[in-house]
Coordinates of C-alpha atoms and ligand atoms in Angstrom, one line a residue:
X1 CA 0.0 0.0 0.0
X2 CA 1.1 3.8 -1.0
X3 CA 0.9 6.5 1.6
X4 CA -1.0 9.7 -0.1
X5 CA 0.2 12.2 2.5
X6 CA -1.1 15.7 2.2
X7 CA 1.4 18.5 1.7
X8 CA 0.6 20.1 5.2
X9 CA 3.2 20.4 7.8
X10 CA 1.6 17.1 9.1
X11 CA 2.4 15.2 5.3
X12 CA 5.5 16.6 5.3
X13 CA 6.7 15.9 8.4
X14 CA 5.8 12.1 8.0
X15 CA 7.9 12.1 4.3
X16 CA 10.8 13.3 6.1
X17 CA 10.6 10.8 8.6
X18 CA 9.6 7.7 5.9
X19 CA 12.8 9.4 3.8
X20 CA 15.1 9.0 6.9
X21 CA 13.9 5.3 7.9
X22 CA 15.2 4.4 4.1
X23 CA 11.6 4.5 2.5
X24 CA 10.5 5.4 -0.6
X25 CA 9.0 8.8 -0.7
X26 CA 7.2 10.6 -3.9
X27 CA 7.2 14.3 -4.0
X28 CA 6.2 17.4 -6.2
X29 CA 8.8 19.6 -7.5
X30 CA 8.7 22.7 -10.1
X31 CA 9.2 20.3 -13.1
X32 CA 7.6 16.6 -12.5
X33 CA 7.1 14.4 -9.3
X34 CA 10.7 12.9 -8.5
X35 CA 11.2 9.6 -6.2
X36 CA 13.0 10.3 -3.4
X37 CA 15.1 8.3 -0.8
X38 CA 17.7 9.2 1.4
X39 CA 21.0 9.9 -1.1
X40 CA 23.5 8.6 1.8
X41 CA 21.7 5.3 2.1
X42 CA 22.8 2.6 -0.4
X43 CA 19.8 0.3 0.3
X44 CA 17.1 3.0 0.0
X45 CA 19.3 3.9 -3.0
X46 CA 19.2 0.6 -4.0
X47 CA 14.7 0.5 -3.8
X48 CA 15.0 3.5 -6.2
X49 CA 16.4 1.7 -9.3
X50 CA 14.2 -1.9 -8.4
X51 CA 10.8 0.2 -7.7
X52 CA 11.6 2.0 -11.4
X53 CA 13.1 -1.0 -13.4
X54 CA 16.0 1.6 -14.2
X55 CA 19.0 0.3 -15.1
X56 CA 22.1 0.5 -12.4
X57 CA 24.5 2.4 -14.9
X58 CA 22.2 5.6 -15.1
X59 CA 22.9 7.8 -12.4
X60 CA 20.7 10.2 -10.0
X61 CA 20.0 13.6 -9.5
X62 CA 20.8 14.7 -5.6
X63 CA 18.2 17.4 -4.1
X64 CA 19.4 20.1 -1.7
X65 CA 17.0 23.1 0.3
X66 CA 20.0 25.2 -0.7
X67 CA 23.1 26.0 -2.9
X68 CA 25.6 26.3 0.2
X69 CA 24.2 22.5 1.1
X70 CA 25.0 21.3 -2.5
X71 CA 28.3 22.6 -2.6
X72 CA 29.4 21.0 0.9
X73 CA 29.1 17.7 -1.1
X74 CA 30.4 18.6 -5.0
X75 CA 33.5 21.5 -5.9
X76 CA 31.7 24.1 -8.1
X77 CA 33.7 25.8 -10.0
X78 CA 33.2 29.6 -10.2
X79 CA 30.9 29.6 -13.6
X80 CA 29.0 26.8 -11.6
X81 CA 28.4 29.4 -8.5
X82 CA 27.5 31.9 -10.6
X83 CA 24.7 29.9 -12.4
X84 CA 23.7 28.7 -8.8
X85 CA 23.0 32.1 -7.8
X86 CA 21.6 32.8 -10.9
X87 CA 18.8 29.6 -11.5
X88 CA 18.8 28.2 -7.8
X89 CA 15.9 27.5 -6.5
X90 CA 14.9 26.1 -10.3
X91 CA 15.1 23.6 -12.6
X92 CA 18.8 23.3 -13.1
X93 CA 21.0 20.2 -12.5
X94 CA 24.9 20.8 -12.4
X95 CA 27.0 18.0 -13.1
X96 CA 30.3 18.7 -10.7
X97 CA 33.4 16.7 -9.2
X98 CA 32.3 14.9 -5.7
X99 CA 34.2 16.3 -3.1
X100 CA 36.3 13.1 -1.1
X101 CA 34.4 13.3 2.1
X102 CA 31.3 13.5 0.2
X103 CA 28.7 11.1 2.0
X104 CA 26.3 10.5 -1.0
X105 CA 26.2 7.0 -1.5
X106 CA 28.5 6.1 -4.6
X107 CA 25.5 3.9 -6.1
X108 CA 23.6 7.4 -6.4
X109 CA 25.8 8.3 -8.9
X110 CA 26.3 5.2 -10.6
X111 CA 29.8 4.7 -9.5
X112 CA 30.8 7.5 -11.1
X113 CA 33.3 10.5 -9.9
X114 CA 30.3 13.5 -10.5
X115 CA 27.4 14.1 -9.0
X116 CA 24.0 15.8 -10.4
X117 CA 22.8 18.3 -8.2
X118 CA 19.7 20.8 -7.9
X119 CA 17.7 23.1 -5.5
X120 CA 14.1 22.6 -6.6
X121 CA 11.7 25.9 -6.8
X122 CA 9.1 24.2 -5.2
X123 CA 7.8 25.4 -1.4
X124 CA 7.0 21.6 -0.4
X125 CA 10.2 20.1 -1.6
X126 CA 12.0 22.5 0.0
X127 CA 10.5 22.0 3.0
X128 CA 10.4 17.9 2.9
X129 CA 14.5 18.7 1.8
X130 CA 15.1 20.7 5.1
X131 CA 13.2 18.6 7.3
X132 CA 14.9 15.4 5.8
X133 CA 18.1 17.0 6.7
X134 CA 20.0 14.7 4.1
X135 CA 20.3 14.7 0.6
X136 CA 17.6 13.3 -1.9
X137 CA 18.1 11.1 -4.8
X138 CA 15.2 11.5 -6.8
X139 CA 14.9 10.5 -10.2
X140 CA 11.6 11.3 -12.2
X141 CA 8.9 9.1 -10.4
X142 CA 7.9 6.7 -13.3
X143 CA 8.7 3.5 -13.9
X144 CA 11.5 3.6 -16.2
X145 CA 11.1 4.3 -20.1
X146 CA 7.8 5.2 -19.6
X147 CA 6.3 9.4 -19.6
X148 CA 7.6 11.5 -16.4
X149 CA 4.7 11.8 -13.7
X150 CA 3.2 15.6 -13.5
X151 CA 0.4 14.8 -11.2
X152 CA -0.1 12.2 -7.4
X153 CA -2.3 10.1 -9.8
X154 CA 0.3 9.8 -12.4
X155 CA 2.8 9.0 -9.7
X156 CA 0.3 6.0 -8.2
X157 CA 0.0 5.2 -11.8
X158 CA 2.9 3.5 -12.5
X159 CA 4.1 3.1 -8.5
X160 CA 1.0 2.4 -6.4
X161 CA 2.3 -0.8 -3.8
X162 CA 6.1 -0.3 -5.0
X163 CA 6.5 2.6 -3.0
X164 CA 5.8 4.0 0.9
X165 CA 4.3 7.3 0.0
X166 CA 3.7 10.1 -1.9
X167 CA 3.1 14.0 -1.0
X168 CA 0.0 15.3 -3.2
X169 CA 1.0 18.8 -4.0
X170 CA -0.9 19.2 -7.1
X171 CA 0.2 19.5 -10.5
X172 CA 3.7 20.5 -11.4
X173 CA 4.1 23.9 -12.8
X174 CA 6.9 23.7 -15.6
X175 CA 6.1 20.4 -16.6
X176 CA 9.6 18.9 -18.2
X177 CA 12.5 17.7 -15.7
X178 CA 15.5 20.0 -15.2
X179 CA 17.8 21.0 -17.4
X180 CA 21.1 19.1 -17.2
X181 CA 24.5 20.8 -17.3
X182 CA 27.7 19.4 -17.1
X183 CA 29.5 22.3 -15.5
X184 CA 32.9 20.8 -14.3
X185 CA 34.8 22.1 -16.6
X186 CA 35.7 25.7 -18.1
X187 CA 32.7 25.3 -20.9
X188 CA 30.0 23.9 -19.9
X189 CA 27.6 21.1 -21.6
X190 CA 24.2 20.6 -22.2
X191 CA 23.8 17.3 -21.4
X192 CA 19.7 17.7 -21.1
X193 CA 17.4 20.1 -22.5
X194 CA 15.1 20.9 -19.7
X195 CA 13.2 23.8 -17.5
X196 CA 16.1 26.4 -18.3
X197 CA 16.3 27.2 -21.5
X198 CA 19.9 27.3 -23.0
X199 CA 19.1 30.8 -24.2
X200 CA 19.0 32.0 -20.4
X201 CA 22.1 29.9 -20.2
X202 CA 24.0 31.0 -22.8
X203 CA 23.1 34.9 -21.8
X204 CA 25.0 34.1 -18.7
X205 CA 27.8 31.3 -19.7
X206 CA 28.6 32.4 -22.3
X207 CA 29.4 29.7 -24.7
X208 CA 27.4 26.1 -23.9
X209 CA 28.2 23.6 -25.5
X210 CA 26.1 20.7 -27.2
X211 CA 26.0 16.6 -26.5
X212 CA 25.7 16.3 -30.5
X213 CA 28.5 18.7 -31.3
X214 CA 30.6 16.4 -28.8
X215 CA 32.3 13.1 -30.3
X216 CA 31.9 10.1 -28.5
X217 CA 29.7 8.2 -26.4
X218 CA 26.9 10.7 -24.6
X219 CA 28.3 12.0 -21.5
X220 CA 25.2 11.5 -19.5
X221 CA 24.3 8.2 -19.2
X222 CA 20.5 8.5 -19.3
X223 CA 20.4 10.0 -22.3
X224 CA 20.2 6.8 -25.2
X225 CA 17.4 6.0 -26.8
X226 CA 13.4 5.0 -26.2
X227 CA 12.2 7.2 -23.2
X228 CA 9.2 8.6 -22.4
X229 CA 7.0 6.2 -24.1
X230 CA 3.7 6.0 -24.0
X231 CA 2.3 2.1 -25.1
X232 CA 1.0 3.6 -28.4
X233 CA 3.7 4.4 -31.2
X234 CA 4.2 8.2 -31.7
X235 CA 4.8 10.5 -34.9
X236 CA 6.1 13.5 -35.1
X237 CA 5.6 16.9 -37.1
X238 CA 2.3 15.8 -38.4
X239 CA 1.1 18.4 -41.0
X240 CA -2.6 16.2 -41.3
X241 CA -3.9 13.3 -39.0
X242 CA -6.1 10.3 -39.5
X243 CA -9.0 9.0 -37.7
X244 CA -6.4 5.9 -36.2
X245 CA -5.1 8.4 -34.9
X246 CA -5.2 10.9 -31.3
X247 CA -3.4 14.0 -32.4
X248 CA -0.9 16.1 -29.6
X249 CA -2.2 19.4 -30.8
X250 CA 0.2 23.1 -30.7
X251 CA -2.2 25.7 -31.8
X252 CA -4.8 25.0 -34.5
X253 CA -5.1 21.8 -35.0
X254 CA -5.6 20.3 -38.8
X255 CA -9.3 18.5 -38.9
X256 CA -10.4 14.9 -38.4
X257 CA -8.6 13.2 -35.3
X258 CA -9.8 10.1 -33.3
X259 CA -9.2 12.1 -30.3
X260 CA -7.2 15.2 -29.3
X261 CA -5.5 17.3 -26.7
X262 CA -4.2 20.1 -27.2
X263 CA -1.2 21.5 -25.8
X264 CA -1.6 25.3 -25.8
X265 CA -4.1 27.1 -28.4
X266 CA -2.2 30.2 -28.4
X267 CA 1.4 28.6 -29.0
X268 CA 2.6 29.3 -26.1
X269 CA 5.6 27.2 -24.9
X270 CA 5.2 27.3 -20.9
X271 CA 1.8 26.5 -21.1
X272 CA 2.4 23.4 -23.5
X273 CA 5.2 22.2 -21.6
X274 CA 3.0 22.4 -18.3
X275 CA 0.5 20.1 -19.9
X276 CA 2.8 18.0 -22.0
X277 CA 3.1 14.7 -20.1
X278 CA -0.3 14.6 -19.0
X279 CA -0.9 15.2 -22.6
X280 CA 0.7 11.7 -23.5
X281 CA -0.3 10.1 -20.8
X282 CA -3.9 11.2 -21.4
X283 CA -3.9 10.7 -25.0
X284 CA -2.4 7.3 -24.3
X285 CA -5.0 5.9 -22.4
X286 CA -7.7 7.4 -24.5
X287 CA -6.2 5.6 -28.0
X288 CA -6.1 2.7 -26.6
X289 CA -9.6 3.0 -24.9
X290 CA -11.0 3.9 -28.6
X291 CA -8.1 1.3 -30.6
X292 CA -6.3 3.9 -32.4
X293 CA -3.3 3.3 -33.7
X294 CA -1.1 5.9 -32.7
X295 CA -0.3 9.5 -31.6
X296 CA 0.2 11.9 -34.2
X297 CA 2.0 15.1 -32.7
X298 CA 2.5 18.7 -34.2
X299 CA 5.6 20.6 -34.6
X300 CA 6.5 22.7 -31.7
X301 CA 9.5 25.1 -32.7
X302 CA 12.8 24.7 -31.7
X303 CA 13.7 27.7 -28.8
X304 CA 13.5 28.3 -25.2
X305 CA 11.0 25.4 -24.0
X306 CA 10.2 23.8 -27.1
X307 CA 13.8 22.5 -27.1
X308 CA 13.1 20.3 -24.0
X309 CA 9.8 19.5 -25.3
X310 CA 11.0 18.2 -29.0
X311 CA 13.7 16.2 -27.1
X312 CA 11.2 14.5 -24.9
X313 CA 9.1 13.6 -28.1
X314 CA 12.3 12.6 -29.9
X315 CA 12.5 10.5 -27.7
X316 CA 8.7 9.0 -27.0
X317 CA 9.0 8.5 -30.9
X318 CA 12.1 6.5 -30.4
X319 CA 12.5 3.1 -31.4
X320 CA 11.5 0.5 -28.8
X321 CA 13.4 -2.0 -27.3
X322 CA 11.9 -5.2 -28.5
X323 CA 11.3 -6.8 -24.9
X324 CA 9.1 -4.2 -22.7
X325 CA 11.0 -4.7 -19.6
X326 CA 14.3 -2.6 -18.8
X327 CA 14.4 0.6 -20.8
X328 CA 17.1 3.5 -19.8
Ligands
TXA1 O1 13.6 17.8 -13.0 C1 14.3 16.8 -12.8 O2 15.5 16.8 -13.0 C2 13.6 15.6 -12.0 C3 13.2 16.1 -10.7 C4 12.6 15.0 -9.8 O3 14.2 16.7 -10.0 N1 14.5 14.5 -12.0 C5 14.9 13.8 -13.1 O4 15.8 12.7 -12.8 O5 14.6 14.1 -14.2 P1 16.0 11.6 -13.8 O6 16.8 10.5 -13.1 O7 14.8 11.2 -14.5 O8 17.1 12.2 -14.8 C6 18.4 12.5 -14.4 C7 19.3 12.7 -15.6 C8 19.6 11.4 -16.3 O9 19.6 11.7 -17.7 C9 21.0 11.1 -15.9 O10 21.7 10.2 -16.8 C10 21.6 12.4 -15.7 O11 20.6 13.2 -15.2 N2 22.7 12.4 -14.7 C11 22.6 12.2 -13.4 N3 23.8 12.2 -12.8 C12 24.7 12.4 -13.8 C13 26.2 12.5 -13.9 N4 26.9 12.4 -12.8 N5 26.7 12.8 -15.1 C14 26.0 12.9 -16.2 N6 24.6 12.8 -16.2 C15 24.0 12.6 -15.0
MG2 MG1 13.3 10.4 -15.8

């Protein structure tokens, strides 16, 4: 059974003490629902990756009440502090060198010799965060592969009975997961398209660099392949739709869909990235109540938000793996 606790100092006093017994603990922040467990504890580490199905090799994002906590565990450099002070609380991750006493279990970063970290914009998290007193893992709370929860019901969705609780705060306001920057060197590299835009970025780094400019494998481990994927197969950029089909509208919407839900009327990018997992998820369920075939999805423009959101449809319209278990 799955706690719902209310986000009243009562709820959140009760997550923070599940979150320090090892539990498994759900909670809202600014960009989607993230499953949290207590970052110093291997074991409740551990539950993380078996409650998701997510592979061992793709690491977790650590969640601090503030900047100065962050930087007690990784070594920011001073482009990372300034982008701290300039995005924290929000939906930035900075990728930076663990420092050697940090105590953040080496299984939250997948073994490896960086940690992700973020200050979430979000009142309740912040206050689960300080009343925790430790650092939070919390990778998006959905099993893995599958669309990032916005809402407590998408949450129970896909966790209900795998999980101790989760803290209904109501629906997430930006609505795609954090940006991801790798910011341990003197550039710095997107390594995820997310709630900051790389135009607010670039205004104050400077140069960012890009995973695709970059040769070699991708840097951040999560980032291969199928993702975000609803059961129905998706297609991009369509110009017309078919009755088979549910269409993922952006502004007006061409006639004659099986079904549709529409993103943001006006065009406007905040407002479709708010609504854009609940979109799929919606859409998802609504296909396959009326057997269409797929989900047809139109073009949202490549700037600011529509970056994050054309990355997370990239990759819903991925190619599966053929077995449905373990995706990244
Ligand atoms: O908005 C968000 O970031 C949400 C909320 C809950 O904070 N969390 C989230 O976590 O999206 P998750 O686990 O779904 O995505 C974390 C991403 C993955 O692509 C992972 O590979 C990457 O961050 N990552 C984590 N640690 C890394 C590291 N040390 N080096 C490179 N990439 C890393
Ligand atoms: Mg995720």
């Amino acid at each position: 059974m799955t706690l719902r606790l209310a986000a009243d100092a009562a709820g959140l006093a009760r997550a923070a003490e599940l979150l320090r017994d090892g539990e498994l603990v759900a909670f809202a922040t600014e960009t989607v629902y993230g499953l949290g467990a207590d970052a110093t504890n291997p074991t409740a580490v551990a539950a993380i990756y078996a409650a998701k199905g997510r592979p061992r090799f793709n690491p977790l994002i650590c969640h601090y009440p503030s900047a100065g906590a962050a930087f007690a565990h990784v070594a920011p450099t001073p482009l990372a502090e300034r982008l701290a002070a300039a995005f924290w609380p929000g939906p930035l991750t900075l990728v930076l060198p663990r420092r050697p006493d940090c105590p953040v279990a080496s299984l939250t970063g997948a073994g490896l010799d960086t940690l992700a970290v973020r200050v979430p914009a979000h009142p309740d998290a912040l206050a689960l965060l300080a009343a925790a007193a430790r650092p939070v893992a919390a990778p998006s709370a959905n099993r893995s592969g599958a669309v990032s929860p916005t809402s407590a019901a998408h949450v129970l969705a896909d966790l209900e009975g795998r999980i101790a609780a989760v803290v209904d705060s109501g629906a997430c306001a930006v609505g795609v997961e954090s940006t991801v920057l790798d910011a341990s060197g003197p550039i710095p590299v997107l390594l995820r398209p997310g709630g900051i835009t790389l135009e607010a970025l670039e205004a104050l780094a400077g140069q960012v660099a890009r995973p695709e400019t970059l040769s070699g494998r991708p840097r951040s481990p999560g980032l291969a392949g199928s993702h975000y994927a609803p059961s129905l197969p998706v297609r991009l950029q369509a110009a017309e739709v078919a009755a088979t089909e549910a269409l993922l509208a952006f502004g007006p919407p061409p006639p004659g869909a099986g079904a549709v839900f529409q993103l943001s009327a006006t065009g406007d990018l905040r407002e479709a990235a708010a609504r854009l997992f609940d979109g799929l998820r919606r859409l998802d369920a609504e296909g396959r109540r009326l057997g269409l075939a797929a989900i047809a999805v139109q073009a949202v423009p490549e700037r600011g938000l529509g970056r994050a959101i054309n990355d997370r449809l990239r990759r819903a319209a991925a190619p599966r793996p053929r077995s449905s278990g373990e995706r990244p």
